[in-house]
Short mmCIF file of C-alpha atoms in Angstrom, two decimals:
data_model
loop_
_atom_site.label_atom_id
_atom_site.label_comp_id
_atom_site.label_asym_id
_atom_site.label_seq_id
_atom_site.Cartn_x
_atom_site.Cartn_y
_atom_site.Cartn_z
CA UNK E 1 -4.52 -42.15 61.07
CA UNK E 2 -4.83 -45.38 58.93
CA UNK E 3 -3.89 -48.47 60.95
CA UNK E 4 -2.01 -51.51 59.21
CA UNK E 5 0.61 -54.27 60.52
CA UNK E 6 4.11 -54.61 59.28
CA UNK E 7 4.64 -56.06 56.01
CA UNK E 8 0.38 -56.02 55.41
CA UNK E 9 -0.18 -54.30 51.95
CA UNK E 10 -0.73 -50.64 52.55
CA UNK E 11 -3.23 -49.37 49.44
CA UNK E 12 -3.47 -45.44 48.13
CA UNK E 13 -5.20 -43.66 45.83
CA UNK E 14 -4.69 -39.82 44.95
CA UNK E 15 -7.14 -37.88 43.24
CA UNK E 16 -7.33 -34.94 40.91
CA UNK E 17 -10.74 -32.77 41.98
CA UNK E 18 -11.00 -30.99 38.74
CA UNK E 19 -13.80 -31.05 35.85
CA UNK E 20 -11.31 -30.84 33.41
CA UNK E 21 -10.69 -34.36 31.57
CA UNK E 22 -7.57 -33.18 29.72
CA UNK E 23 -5.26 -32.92 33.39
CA UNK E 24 -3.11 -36.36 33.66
CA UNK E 25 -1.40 -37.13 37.52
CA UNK E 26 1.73 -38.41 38.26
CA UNK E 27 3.50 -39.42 40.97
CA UNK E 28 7.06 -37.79 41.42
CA UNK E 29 8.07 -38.45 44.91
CA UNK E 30 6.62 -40.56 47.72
CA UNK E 31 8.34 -40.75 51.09
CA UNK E 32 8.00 -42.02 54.49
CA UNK E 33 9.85 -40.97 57.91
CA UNK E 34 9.22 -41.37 61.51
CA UNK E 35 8.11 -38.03 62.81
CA UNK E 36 5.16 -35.46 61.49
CA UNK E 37 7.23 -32.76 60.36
CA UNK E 38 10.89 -33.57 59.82
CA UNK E 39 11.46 -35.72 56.03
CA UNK E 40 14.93 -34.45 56.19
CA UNK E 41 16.51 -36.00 58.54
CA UNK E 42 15.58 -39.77 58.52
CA UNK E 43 13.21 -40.74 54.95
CA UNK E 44 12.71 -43.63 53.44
CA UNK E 45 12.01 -43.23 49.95
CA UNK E 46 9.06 -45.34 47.95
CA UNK E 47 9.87 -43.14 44.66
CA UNK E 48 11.83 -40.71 43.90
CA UNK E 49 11.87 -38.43 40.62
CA UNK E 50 9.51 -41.08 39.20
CA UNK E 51 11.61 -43.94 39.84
CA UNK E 52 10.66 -46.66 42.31
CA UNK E 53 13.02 -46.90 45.25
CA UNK E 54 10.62 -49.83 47.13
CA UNK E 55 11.18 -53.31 45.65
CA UNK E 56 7.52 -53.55 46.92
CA UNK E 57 5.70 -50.74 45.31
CA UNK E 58 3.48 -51.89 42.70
CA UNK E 59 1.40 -49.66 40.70
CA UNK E 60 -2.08 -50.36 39.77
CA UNK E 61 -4.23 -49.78 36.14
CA UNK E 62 -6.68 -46.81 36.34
CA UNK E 63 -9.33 -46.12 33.74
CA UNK E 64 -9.08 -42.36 34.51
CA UNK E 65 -6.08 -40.27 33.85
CA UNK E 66 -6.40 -37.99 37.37
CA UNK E 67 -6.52 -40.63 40.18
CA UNK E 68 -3.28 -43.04 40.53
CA UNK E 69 -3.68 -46.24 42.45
CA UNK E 70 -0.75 -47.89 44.32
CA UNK E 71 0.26 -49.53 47.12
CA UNK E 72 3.31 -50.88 49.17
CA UNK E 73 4.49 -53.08 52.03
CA UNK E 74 3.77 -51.21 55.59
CA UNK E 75 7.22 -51.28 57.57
CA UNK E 76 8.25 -49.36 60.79
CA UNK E 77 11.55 -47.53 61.32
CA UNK E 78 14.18 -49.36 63.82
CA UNK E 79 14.41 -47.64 67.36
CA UNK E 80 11.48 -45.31 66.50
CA UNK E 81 8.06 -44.60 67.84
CA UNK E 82 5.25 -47.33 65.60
CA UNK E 83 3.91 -44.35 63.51
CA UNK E 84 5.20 -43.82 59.95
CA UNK E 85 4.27 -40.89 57.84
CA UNK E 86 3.94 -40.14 53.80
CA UNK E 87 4.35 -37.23 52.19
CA UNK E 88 3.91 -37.55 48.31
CA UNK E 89 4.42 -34.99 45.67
CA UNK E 90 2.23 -35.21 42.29
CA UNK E 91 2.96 -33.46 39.74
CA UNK E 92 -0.66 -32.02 37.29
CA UNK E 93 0.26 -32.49 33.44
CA UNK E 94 -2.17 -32.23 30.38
CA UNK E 95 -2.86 -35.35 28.80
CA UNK E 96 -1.03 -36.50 25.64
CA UNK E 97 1.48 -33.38 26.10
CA UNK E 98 4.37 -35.66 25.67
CA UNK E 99 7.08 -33.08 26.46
CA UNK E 100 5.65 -32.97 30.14
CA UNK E 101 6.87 -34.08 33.58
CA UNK E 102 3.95 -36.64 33.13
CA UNK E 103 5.83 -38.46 30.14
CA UNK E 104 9.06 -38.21 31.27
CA UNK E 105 8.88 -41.16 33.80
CA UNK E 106 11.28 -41.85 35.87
CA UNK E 107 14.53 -39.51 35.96
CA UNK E 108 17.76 -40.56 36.70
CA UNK E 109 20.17 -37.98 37.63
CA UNK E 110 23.58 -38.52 36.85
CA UNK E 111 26.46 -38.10 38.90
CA UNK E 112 29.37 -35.91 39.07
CA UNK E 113 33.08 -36.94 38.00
CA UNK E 114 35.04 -36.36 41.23
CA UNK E 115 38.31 -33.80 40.26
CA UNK E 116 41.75 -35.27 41.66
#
């Protein structure tokens, strides 16, 4: 566990353990929820298909292509127990392969016309 008060800046950083200089990282989804196991029921997203959700995530600049540096305000769900848990997905591209999840940034999915 990684202690931190409410609205204190909560810092990350995910790395890629490979030799290979050629793999890129990305963050695809990042979300929080109240309890260990369940991100179903009650999840507060930070991003979400690439595209920031928290109006206080800020990513940072990182010299290397396979570790991502970010970081967010620390907040606790309403009514719940103090701990808050993250569970982020990353997605491994090559580098400079343009046509990959890596380059695509952040997706928007569009929505469906409603039939009368």
């Amino acid at each position: 566990p990684y202690y931190v008060g409410i609205n204190q800046n909560l810092f990350l950083e995910a790395s890629l353990r490979s030799s290979d200089p050629s793999l890129k990282l990305f963050l695809d989804t990042c979300e929080a929820t109240p309890t260990r196991h369940n991100f179903t029921t009650r999840s507060y997203p930070i991003i979400k298909n690439g595209c920031v959700k928290d109006p206080t995530y800020v990513e940072y600049y990182s010299p290397y292509r396979h570790i991502l540096r970010f970081k967010f305000n620390a907040f606790q769900f309403i009514r719940s127990n103090p701990e808050v848990y993250l569970r982020c997905q990353l997605v491994v591209c090559r580098a400079f392969d343009y046509s990959s999840r890596c380059y695509q940034g952040c997706l928007q999915r569009s929505k469906r016309e409603a039939s009368s």
